[in-house]
Coordinates of C-alpha atoms in Angstrom, one line a residue:
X1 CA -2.2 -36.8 -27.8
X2 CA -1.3 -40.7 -26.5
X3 CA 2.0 -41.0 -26.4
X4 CA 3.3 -44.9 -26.0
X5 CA 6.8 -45.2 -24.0
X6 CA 8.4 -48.0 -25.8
X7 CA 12.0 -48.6 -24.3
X8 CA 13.6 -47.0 -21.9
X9 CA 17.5 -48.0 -21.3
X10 CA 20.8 -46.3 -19.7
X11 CA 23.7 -45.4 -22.1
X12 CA 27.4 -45.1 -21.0
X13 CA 30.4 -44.2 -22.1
X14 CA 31.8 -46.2 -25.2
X15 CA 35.1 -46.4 -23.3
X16 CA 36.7 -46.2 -19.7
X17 CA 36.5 -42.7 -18.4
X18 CA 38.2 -41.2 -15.7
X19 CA 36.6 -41.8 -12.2
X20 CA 36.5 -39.6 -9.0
X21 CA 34.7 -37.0 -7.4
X22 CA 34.9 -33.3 -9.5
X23 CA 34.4 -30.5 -7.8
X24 CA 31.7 -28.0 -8.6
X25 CA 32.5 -24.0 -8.5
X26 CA 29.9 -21.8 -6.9
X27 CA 28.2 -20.9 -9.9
X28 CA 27.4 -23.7 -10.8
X29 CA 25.6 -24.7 -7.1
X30 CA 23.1 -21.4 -7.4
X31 CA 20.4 -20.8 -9.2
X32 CA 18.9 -23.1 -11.2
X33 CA 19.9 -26.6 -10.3
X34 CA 16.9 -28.7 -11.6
X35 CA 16.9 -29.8 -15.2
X36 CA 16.3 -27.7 -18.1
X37 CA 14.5 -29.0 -21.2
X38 CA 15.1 -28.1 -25.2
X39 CA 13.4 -30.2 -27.8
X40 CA 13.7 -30.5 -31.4
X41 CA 11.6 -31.6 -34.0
X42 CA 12.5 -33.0 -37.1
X43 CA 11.7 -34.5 -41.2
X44 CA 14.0 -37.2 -42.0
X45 CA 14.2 -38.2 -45.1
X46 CA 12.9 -42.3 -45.9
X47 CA 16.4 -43.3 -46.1
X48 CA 17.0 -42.7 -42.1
X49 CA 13.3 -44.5 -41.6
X50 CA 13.9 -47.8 -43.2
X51 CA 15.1 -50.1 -40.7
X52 CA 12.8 -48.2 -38.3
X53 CA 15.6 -48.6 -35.4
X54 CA 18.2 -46.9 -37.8
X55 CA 17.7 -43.4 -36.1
X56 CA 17.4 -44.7 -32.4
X57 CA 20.9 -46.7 -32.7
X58 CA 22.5 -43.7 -34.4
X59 CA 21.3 -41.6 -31.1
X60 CA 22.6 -43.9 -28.7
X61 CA 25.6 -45.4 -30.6
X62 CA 27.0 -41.5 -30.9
X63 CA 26.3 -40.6 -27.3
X64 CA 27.9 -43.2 -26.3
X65 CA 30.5 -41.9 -28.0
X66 CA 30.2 -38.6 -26.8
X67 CA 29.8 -39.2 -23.3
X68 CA 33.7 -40.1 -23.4
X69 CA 35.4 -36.9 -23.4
X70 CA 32.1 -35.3 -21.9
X71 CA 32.5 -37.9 -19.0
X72 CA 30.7 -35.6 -16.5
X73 CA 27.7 -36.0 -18.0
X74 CA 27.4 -39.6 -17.2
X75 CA 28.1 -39.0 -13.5
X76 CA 25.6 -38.4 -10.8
X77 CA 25.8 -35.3 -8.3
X78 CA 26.2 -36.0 -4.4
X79 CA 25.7 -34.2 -1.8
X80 CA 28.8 -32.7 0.5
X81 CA 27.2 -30.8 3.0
X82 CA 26.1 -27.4 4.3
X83 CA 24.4 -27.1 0.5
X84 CA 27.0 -27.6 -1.8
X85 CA 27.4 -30.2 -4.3
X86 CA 30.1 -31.9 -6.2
X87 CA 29.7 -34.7 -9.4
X88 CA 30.8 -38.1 -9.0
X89 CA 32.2 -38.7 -12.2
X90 CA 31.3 -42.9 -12.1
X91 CA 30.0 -43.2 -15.7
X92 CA 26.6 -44.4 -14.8
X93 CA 25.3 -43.3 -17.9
X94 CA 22.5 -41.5 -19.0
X95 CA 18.8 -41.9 -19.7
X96 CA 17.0 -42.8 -23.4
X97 CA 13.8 -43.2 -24.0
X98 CA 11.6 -44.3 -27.1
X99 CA 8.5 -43.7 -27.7
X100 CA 6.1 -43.3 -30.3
X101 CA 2.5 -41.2 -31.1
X102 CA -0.3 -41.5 -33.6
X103 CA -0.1 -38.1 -33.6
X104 CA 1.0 -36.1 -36.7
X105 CA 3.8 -33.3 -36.9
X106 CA 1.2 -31.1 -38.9
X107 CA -0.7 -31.5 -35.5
X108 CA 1.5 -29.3 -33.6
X109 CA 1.1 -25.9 -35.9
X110 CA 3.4 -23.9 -35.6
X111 CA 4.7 -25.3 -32.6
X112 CA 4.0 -23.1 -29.7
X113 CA 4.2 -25.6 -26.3
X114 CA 1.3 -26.5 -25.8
X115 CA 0.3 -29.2 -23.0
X116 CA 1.1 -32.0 -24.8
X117 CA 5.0 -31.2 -24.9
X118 CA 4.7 -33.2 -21.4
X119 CA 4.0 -35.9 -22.9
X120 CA 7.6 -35.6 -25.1
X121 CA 9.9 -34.6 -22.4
X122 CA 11.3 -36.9 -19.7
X123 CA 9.9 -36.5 -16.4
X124 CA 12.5 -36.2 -13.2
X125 CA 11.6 -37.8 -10.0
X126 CA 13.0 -35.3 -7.8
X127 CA 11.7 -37.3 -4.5
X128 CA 14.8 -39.8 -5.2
X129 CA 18.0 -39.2 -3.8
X130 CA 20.3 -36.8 -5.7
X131 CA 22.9 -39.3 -5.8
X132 CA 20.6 -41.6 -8.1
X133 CA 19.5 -39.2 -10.7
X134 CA 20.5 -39.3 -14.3
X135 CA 22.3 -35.7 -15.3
X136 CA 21.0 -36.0 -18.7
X137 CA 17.5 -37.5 -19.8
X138 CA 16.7 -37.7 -23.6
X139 CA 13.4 -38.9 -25.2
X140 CA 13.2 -39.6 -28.8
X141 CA 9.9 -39.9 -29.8
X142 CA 8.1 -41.3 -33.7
X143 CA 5.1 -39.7 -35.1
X144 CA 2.8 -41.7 -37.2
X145 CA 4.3 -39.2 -40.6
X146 CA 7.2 -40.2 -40.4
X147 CA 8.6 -37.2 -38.2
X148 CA 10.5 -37.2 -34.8
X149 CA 11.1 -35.0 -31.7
X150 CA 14.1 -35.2 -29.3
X151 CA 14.2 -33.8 -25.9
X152 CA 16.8 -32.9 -24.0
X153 CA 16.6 -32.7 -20.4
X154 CA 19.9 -31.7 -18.9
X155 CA 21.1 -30.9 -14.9
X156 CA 21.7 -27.0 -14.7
X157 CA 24.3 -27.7 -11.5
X158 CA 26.4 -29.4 -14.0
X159 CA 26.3 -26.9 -17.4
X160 CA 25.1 -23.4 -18.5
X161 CA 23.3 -22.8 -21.6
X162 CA 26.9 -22.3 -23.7
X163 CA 28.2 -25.6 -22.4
X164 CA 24.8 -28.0 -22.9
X165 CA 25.0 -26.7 -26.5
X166 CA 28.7 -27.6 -26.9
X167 CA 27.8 -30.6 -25.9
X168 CA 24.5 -31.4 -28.0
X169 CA 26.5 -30.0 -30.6
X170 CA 29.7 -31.9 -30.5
X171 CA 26.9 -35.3 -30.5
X172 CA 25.1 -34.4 -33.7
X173 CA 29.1 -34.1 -35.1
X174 CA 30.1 -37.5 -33.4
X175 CA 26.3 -39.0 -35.3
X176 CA 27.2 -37.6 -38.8
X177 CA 30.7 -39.3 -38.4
X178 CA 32.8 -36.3 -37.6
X179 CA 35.7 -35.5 -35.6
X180 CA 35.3 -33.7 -32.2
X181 CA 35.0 -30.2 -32.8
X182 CA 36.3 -28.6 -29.7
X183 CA 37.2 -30.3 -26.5
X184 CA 35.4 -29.7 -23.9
X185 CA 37.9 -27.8 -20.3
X186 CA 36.9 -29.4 -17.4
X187 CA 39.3 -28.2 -14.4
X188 CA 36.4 -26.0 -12.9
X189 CA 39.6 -24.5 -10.3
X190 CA 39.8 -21.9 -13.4
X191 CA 36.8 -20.4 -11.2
X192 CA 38.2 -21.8 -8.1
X193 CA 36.3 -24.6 -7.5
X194 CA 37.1 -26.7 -4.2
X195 CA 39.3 -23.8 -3.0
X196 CA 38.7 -21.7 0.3
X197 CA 37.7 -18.2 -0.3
X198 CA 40.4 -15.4 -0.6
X199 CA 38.7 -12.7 0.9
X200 CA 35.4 -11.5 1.8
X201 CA 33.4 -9.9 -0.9
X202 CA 34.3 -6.4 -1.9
X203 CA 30.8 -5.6 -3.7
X204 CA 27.4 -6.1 -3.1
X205 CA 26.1 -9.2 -4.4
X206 CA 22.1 -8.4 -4.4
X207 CA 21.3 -11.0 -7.2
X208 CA 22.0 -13.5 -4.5
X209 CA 19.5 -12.5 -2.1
X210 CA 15.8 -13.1 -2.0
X211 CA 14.1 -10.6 -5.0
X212 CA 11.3 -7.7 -3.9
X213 CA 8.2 -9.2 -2.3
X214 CA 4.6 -7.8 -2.8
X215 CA 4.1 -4.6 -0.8
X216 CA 2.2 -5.7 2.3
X217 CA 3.3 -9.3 2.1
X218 CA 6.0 -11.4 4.4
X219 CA 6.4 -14.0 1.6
X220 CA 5.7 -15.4 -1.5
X221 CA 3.9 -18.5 -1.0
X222 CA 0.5 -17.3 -2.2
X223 CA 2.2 -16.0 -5.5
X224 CA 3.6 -19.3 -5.9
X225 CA 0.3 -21.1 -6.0
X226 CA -1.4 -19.1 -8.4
X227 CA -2.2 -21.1 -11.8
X228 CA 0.4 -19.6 -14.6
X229 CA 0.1 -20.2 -18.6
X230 CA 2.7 -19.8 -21.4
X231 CA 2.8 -17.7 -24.4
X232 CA 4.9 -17.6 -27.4
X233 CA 5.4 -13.6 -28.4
X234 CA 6.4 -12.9 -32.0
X235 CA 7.9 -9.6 -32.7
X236 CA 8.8 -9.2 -36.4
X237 CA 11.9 -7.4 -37.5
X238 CA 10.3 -4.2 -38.1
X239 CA 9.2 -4.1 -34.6
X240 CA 12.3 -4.8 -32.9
X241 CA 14.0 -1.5 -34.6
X242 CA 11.0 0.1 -33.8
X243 CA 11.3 -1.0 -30.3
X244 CA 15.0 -0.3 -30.4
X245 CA 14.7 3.1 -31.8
X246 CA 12.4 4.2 -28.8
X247 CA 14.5 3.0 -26.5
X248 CA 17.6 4.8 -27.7
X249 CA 15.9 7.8 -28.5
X250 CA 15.9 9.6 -25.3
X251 CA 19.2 11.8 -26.1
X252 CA 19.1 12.5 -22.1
X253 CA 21.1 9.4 -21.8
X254 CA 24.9 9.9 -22.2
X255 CA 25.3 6.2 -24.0
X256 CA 28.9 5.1 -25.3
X257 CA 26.3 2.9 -27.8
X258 CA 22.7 2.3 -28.2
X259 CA 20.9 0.2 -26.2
X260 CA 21.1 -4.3 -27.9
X261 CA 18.4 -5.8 -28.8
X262 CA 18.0 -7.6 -25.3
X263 CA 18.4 -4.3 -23.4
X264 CA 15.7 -3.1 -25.1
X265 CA 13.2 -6.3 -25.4
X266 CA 14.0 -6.8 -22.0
X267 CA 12.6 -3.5 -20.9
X268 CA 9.6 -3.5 -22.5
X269 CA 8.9 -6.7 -21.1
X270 CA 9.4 -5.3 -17.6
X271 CA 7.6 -2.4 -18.4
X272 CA 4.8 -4.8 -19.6
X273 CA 4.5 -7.4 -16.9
X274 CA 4.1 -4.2 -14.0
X275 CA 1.4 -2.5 -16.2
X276 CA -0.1 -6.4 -16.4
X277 CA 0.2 -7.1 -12.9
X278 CA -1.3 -3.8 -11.7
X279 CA 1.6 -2.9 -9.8
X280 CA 1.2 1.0 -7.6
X281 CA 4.0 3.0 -8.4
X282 CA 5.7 2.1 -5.2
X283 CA 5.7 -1.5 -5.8
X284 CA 10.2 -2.8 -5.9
X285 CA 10.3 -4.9 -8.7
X286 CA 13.3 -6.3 -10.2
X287 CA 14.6 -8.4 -13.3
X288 CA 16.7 -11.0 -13.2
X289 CA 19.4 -11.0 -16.0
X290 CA 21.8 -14.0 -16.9
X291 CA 25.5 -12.7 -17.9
X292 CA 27.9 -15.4 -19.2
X293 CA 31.0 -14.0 -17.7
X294 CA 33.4 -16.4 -20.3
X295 CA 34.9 -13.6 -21.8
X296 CA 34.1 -10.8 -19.3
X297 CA 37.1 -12.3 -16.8
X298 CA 40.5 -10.4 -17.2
X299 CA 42.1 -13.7 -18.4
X300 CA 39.1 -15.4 -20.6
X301 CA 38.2 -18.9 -19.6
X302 CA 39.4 -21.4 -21.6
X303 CA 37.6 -22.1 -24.9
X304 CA 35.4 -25.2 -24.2
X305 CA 34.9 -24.4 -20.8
X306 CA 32.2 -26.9 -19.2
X307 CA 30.6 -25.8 -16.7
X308 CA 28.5 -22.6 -15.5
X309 CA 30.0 -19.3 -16.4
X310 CA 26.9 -17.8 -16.0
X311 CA 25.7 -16.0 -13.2
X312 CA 22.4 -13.8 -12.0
X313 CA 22.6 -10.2 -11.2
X314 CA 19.1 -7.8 -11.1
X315 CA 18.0 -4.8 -12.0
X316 CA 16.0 -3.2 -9.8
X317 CA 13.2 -0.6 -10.0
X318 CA 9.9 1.0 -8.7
X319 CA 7.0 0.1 -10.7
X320 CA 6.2 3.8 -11.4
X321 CA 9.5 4.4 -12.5
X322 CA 9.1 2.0 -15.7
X323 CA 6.1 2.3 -16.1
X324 CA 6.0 6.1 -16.5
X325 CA 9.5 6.6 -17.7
X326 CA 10.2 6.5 -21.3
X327 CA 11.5 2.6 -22.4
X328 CA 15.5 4.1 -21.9
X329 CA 15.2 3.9 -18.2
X330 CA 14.2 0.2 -18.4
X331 CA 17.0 -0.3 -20.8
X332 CA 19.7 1.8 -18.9
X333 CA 18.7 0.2 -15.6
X334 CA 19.4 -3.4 -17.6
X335 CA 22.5 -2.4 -19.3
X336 CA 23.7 -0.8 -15.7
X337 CA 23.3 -4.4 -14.0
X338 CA 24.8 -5.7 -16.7
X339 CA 28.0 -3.9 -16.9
X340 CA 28.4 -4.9 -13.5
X341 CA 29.9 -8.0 -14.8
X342 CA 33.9 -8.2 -14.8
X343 CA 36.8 -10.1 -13.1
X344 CA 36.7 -8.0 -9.9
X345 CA 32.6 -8.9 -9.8
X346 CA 32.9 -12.7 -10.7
X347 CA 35.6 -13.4 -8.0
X348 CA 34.0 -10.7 -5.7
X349 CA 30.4 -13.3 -5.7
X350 CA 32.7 -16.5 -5.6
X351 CA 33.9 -15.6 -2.4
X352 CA 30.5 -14.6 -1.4
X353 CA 28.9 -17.9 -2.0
X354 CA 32.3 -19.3 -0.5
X355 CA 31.8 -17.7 3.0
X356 CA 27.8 -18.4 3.0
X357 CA 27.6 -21.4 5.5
X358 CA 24.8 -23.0 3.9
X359 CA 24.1 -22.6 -0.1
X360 CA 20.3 -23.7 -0.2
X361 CA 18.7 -20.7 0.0
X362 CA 20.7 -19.6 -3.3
X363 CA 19.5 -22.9 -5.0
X364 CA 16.2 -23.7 -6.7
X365 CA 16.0 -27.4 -6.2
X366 CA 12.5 -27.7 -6.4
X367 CA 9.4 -28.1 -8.7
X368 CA 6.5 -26.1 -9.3
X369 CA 4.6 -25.1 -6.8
X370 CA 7.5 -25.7 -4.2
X371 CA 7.5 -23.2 -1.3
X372 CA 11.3 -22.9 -1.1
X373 CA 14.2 -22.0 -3.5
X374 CA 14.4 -17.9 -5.0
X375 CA 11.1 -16.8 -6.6
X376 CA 11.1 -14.4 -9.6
X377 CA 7.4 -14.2 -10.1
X378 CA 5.3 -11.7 -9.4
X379 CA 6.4 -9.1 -8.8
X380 CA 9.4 -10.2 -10.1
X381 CA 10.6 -11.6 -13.8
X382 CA 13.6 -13.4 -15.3
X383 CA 14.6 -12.7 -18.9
X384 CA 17.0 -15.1 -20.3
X385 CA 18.4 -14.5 -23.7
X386 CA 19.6 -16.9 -26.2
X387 CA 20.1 -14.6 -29.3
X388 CA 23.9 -15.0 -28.8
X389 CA 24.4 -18.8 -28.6
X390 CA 24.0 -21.1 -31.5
X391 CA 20.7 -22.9 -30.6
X392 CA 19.8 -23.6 -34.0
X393 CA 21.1 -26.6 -36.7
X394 CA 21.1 -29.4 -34.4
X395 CA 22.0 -31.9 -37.2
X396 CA 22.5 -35.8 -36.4
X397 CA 22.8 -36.8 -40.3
X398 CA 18.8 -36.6 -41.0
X399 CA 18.9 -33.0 -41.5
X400 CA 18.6 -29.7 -39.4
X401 CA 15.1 -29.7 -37.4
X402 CA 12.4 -27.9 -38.6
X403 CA 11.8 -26.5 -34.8
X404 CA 13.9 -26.2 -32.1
X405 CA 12.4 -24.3 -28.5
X406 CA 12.3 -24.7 -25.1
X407 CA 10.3 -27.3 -23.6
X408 CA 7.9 -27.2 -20.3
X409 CA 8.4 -23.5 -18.8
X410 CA 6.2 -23.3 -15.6
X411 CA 7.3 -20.5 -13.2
X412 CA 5.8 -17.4 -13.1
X413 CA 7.9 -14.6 -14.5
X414 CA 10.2 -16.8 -16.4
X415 CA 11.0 -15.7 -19.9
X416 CA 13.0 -16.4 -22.7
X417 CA 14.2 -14.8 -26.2
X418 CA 15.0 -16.5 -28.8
X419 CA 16.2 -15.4 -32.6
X420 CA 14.1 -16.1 -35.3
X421 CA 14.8 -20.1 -36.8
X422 CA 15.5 -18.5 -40.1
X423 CA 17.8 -15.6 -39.4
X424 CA 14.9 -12.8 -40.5
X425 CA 15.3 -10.5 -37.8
X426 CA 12.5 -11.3 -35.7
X427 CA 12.4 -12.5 -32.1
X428 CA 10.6 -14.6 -30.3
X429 CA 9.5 -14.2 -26.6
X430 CA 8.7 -17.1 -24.6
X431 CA 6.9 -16.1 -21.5
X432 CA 5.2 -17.9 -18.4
X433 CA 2.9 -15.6 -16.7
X434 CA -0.1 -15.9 -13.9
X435 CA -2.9 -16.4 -15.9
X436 CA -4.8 -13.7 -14.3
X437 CA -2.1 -11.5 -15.9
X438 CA -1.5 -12.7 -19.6
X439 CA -4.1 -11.4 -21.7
X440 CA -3.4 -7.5 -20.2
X441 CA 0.0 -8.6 -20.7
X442 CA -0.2 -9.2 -24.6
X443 CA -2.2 -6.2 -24.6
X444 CA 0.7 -4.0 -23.4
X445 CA 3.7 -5.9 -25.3
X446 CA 1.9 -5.2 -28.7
X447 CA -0.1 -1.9 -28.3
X448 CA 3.1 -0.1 -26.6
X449 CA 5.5 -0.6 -29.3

């Protein structure tokens, strides 16, 4: 697919914003801190195509817009030492791009990423200072019918999942001519950010340390180089009960309510990826789960908190365990790491991180194939769940896309699942796996069900 890159320009605020460095709370300097990518596709109708630049100025005019009260966006993030970061709210905008293809929306099927998505997402220079990178990149690219794609490429030091859709959202409203729906909160001291730590930790904060290696290995770095693929998993409706009902029908389990949707998906997928990977029955494995903690604090944070609220915790395992065990150990292992997640935990890992001297060895700052940063591959996985947030109807005044999904998804054992676009019950798993694996892998997640 050629892809030409027509105009690329920088896009501030419409009007003065407030200037000065913002601090950052802990969560969001762990973890992910590269950018994360979303892209959309859409039909407009002939009225939106006719001038041709009708839909780029409507993009840029409303983020423009929208970059006011969501000023942090159009900072840059800085360095302050000993790891930790902080935004320079300056207003320096953000990045658009224009491009166009010959290609047809008909030629993506049903719109599984594919290699070509590169060619439709921004690319980040991470060899440049910190300091000089845009927090959010967005490329709108023209097919040849008539049809469009916009990426979205934000900074994950700078929002969660909840609070990049708030924003996207609260553009599409500002584009169709709309008031702002709900303002974004950004006093990030609501999880203490900038303040000394209160205490040292009361719990044990094992989702912040380096995951299980491969028995017999001192590191990860020849896991890390091993060529990985991605594969869209579609599990219709009927499947997910069915999965749902084997995972809650162990009545050895004492459960105050069956096992979600997530708990259970999530399991199997463990369970999958160890019978993939070959794994002996000794082999520590252990999933990585993302809890948004918003409304899991005794006082709720603020409604249109922008920031990260989310944090990692793990659930750990032997191979043999899940393997062997009926799907309700996955599941309660999951729900037990989970639960975890209240006030007394949140504050309990803030004042972890606080009392760390350094934070880069809790940050992924780096690109595939990188030697440093947490690795959740093999034997390892990540399963991030976006069933709960509102990642559909992304509408600009063209019309709600016709696909939304994430965009390049590289590392080994990341995974993502998503709700069907048209509210039928089905899920969809997005996976990255080694490619020695995948194939055994699909194997498993349809034959054991």
């Amino acid at each position: 697919m050629v892809v030409s890159l027509k105009n690329c320009c920088t896009v501030k605020p419409a009007e003065p914003t407030w200037n000065g460095p913002q601090p950052l709370s802990e969560l969001d300097q762990v973890g992910t801190t590269t950018h994360v990518s979303t892209i959309y596709f859409y039909r407009p109708t002939q009225n939106w195509l006719s001038p041709p630049d009708t839909i780029t100025n409507t993009l840029k005019e409303s983020l423009s817009k929208a970059l006011v009260p969501f000023y942090p966006i159009a900072g840059r993030l800085r360095w302050i030492g000993k790891g930790r970061l902080q935004i320079n709210c300056n207003a320096e905008g953000v990045q658009f791009f224009e491009a166009e293809s010959e290609s047809k929306l008909e030629d993506f099927g049903d719109f599984s990423p594919c290699p070509e998505y590169e060619y439709l997402i921004p690319s980040v220079d991470y060899s440049v200072p910190i300091h000089e990178m845009p927090l959010l990149l967005v490329q709108l690219t023209k097919f040849m019918c008539g049809g469009i794609s916009l990426s979205l490429l934000v900074s994950h030091a700078v929002v969660d999942g909840p609070s990049a859709l708030h924003f996207f959202s609260e553009w599409a409203r500002i584009a169709r001519g709309e008031p702002l729906g709900t303002s974004p909160f950004h006093d990030r001291r609501v999880l203490r950010a900038g303040d000394p730590p209160r205490a040292s930790p009361c719990i044990d904060h094992e989702g912040f340390i380096q995951p299980p290696l491969l028995l017999g290995k001192l590191d990860s770095l020849e896991e890390r180089k091993k060529k990985t693929t991605v594969a869209i998993l579609k599990l219709t409706k009927t499947q997910v009960e069915k999965l749902k009902k084997m995972a809650n029908e162990d009545q050895s389990s004492d459960l105050e309510r069956g096992y979600t949707r997530y708990e259970t998906l999530a399991g199997h997928i463990w369970r999958c990826a160890c019978k993939a990977r070959k794994h002996g029955n000794e082999q520590p494995t252990a999933l990585g789960v993302c809890v948004d903690s918003r409304r899991r604090m005794s006082t709720p944070l603020p409604i249109g908190y922008f920031g990260n609220a989310t944090l990692d915790v793990i659930a750990t395992s032997r191979a043999g365990d899940l393997m062997y065990k009926p799907l309700s150990y996955a599941s309660s292992r999951i729900r037990e790491a989970i639960k975890k997640v209240n006030d007394e935990f949140v504050n309990s890992g803030i004042d972890f991180l606080k009392n760390q001297p350094d934070l880069t060895p809790f940050q992924d700052i780096h690109s595939v194939g990188s030697t440093q940063g947490p690795f959740y591959g093999n034997p390892n996985l990540g399963v991030v769940s976006w069933l709960t947030i509102p990642i559909y109807g992304l509408d600009f005044g063209w019309g709600k896309e016709i696909y939304m999904g994430p965009g390049t998804h590289d590392f080994d054992g990341d995974s993502l699942v998503l709700p069907s676009h048209d509210g039928d019950g089905s899920l969809t798993v997005a996976l990255c796996l080694q490619v020695a694996h995948m194939d055994d892998f699909k194997k498993h997640f349809y034959e054991d069900i």
